[in-house]
Amino acid sequence: MKLHHSKHHAAYVNNLNIAEEKLALAKDFFFNIFFAGDIATVISLGPALKFNGGGHLNHSIFWQNLCPSGGEPQGDLLHAIKSDFSSLDNLKNLLSAAAVGVQGSGWAWLGYNPVSKRLQIATCANQDPLHATTGLVPIFGIDVWEHAYYLQYKNVRPDYVKAIWNVANWKDIGERYTKAKSS
């Protein structure tokens, strides 16, 4: 986890900062010269902003979603899990299957759908952020890039996904659910 945090997540933050600096320069140049900015540069920065911004956002949620002895869901979150998935075990099975089923690199998410007012499972490729991709508010994310598990679990993604439930920070997940529900 230290390598994952100090190297991989740090790279997303550093590269996002670089892309944001270039974006600011392009906007300033365009506004000052053409009253619209250097539109080609602005457009060309889109993929870097999405990838690195998504990587930073996704990992920031991921670290907060984890803690040793994370407990169990309680209160409104537990009620929603039972209502939307029948049981915690069923949620774990469905989200785990989604995580294991991601082809290549990406994320599996438990999200809140503000339209249906229900919890929902979704996957996103690469570092695509959940909300921007699906409209769901991220509640709990499972990073299924190989860098998240390869050193400890080798190429056995299912073992990593099974183990992630042992460190799920249900307090944080519950707080995210409460905040999403009230927005």
Coordinates of C-alpha atoms in Angstrom, one line a residue:
M1 CA 0.0 0.0 0.0
K2 CA 2.9 2.4 0.7
L3 CA 4.2 2.0 -2.8
H4 CA 0.7 2.4 -4.2
H5 CA 0.2 5.6 -2.3
S6 CA 3.6 7.2 -2.5
K7 CA 4.4 6.4 -6.1
H8 CA 1.3 5.7 -8.1
H9 CA -1.1 8.2 -6.5
A10 CA 1.7 10.8 -6.2
A11 CA 2.2 10.5 -10.0
Y12 CA -1.4 11.2 -10.7
V13 CA -1.2 14.3 -8.5
N14 CA 2.0 15.5 -10.0
N15 CA 0.8 15.0 -13.6
L16 CA -2.6 16.6 -12.8
N17 CA -0.7 19.7 -11.5
I18 CA 1.3 19.9 -14.7
A19 CA -1.8 19.6 -16.9
E20 CA -3.6 22.2 -14.8
E21 CA -0.7 24.6 -15.2
K22 CA -0.7 24.1 -18.9
L23 CA -4.5 24.6 -19.0
A24 CA -4.2 27.8 -17.1
L25 CA -1.5 29.1 -19.5
A26 CA -3.5 28.1 -22.5
K27 CA -6.6 29.8 -21.1
D28 CA -4.7 33.0 -20.3
F29 CA -3.0 33.0 -23.7
F30 CA -6.2 32.5 -25.6
F31 CA -8.1 35.1 -23.5
N32 CA -5.4 37.7 -23.9
I33 CA -4.7 37.1 -27.6
F34 CA -7.9 35.9 -29.1
F35 CA -10.5 36.4 -26.3
A36 CA -11.1 32.6 -26.2
G37 CA -7.8 31.0 -25.3
D38 CA -5.5 28.5 -27.0
I39 CA -8.4 26.2 -27.8
A40 CA -6.2 23.5 -29.4
T41 CA -4.1 23.2 -26.2
V42 CA -7.2 23.3 -24.0
I43 CA -8.7 20.4 -26.0
S44 CA -5.4 18.4 -26.1
L45 CA -5.2 18.6 -22.3
G46 CA -8.6 16.8 -21.9
P47 CA -7.2 13.3 -21.7
A48 CA -4.4 14.2 -19.3
L49 CA -6.9 16.0 -17.0
K50 CA -9.3 13.2 -17.1
F51 CA -6.7 10.5 -16.5
N52 CA -4.7 12.2 -13.8
G53 CA -7.6 14.1 -12.3
G54 CA -9.6 10.9 -12.2
G55 CA -6.6 9.0 -10.7
H56 CA -6.2 11.5 -8.0
L57 CA -9.9 11.7 -7.2
N58 CA -10.4 7.9 -7.3
H59 CA -7.3 7.2 -5.1
S60 CA -8.3 10.0 -2.6
I61 CA -11.6 8.2 -2.1
F62 CA -9.9 4.8 -2.1
W63 CA -7.5 5.7 0.8
Q64 CA -10.4 7.1 2.9
N65 CA -12.5 4.0 2.2
L66 CA -9.9 1.7 3.8
C67 CA -8.8 1.2 7.4
P68 CA -7.7 -1.8 9.5
S69 CA -10.7 -3.4 11.2
G70 CA -13.2 -1.3 9.3
G71 CA -16.2 -2.7 11.1
E72 CA -19.6 -3.3 9.5
P73 CA -22.2 -1.0 7.9
Q74 CA -24.8 0.5 10.2
G75 CA -27.8 2.7 10.3
D76 CA -29.1 4.2 7.1
L77 CA -26.4 2.6 5.0
L78 CA -27.1 -0.9 6.2
H79 CA -30.8 -0.3 5.6
A80 CA -30.1 0.9 2.0
I81 CA -27.8 -2.1 1.4
K82 CA -30.5 -4.5 2.5
S83 CA -33.2 -2.6 0.5
D84 CA -31.2 -2.4 -2.7
F85 CA -29.2 -5.7 -2.5
S86 CA -31.1 -7.9 -0.1
S87 CA -28.1 -8.3 2.2
L88 CA -24.5 -7.2 2.8
D89 CA -23.3 -10.6 1.6
N90 CA -25.2 -10.1 -1.7
L91 CA -23.7 -6.6 -2.1
K92 CA -20.2 -8.0 -1.5
N93 CA -20.8 -10.8 -4.0
L94 CA -22.1 -8.5 -6.7
L95 CA -19.5 -5.7 -6.2
S96 CA -16.7 -8.3 -6.1
A97 CA -17.9 -9.9 -9.3
A98 CA -18.0 -6.5 -11.0
A99 CA -14.4 -5.8 -9.7
V100 CA -13.0 -9.2 -10.8
G101 CA -14.8 -8.8 -14.2
V102 CA -13.2 -5.4 -15.1
Q103 CA -11.2 -6.2 -18.3
G104 CA -7.8 -4.6 -18.0
S105 CA -7.4 -1.7 -15.6
G106 CA -10.2 0.2 -13.8
W107 CA -12.4 0.5 -10.8
A108 CA -15.5 -1.1 -9.4
W109 CA -17.8 1.2 -7.4
L110 CA -20.7 1.3 -5.1
G111 CA -22.3 4.5 -6.0
Y112 CA -25.4 6.5 -5.0
N113 CA -27.9 7.3 -7.8
P114 CA -29.4 10.7 -7.0
V115 CA -32.2 10.2 -9.5
S116 CA -33.4 6.8 -8.3
K117 CA -32.2 7.4 -4.7
R118 CA -30.7 4.0 -4.6
L119 CA -27.3 2.4 -4.3
Q120 CA -25.9 1.0 -7.5
I121 CA -22.8 -0.9 -8.7
A122 CA -20.8 0.4 -11.7
T123 CA -17.4 -0.1 -13.2
C124 CA -15.2 2.5 -14.9
A125 CA -12.3 1.9 -17.2
N126 CA -8.8 3.3 -16.5
Q127 CA -9.0 6.3 -14.1
D128 CA -12.3 7.5 -15.3
P129 CA -14.1 9.2 -12.4
L130 CA -17.4 7.6 -11.4
H131 CA -19.6 10.7 -11.2
A132 CA -18.4 12.2 -14.5
T133 CA -18.8 8.8 -16.2
T134 CA -22.1 7.6 -14.8
G135 CA -23.7 10.3 -12.8
L136 CA -23.3 8.2 -9.6
V137 CA -21.9 9.6 -6.5
P138 CA -18.9 7.5 -5.4
I139 CA -19.5 5.7 -2.0
F140 CA -16.9 2.9 -2.1
G141 CA -14.3 2.1 -4.7
I142 CA -12.2 -0.9 -5.5
D143 CA -9.0 -0.2 -7.5
V144 CA -8.4 -3.1 -9.8
W145 CA -5.3 -1.7 -11.6
E146 CA -2.6 -4.3 -11.2
H147 CA -0.5 -1.8 -9.2
A148 CA -3.1 -2.1 -6.4
Y149 CA -2.6 -5.8 -5.8
Y150 CA 0.3 -7.3 -7.8
L151 CA 3.0 -7.1 -5.2
Q152 CA 0.9 -9.0 -2.6
Y153 CA -1.5 -11.0 -4.6
K154 CA 0.4 -11.5 -7.9
N155 CA -2.1 -11.9 -10.7
V156 CA -4.9 -13.3 -8.5
R157 CA -7.3 -10.4 -8.6
P158 CA -10.1 -12.4 -6.9
D159 CA -8.0 -12.9 -3.8
Y160 CA -7.3 -9.1 -3.6
V161 CA -10.9 -8.3 -4.0
K162 CA -12.0 -10.7 -1.4
A163 CA -9.4 -9.3 1.1
I164 CA -10.4 -5.7 0.4
W165 CA -13.6 -6.3 2.4
N166 CA -11.5 -6.9 5.5
V167 CA -10.3 -3.3 5.4
A168 CA -13.4 -1.5 4.2
N169 CA -13.9 1.6 6.3
W170 CA -17.7 1.4 6.8
K171 CA -17.7 4.6 8.9
D172 CA -16.3 6.6 5.9
I173 CA -18.5 4.7 3.4
G174 CA -21.6 5.5 5.6
E175 CA -20.6 9.2 5.8
R176 CA -20.3 9.3 2.1
Y177 CA -23.7 7.7 1.7
T178 CA -25.3 10.2 4.1
K179 CA -23.7 13.1 2.3
A180 CA -24.7 11.9 -1.1
K181 CA -28.3 11.3 0.1
S182 CA -28.6 14.8 1.4
S183 CA -27.2 16.6 -1.6

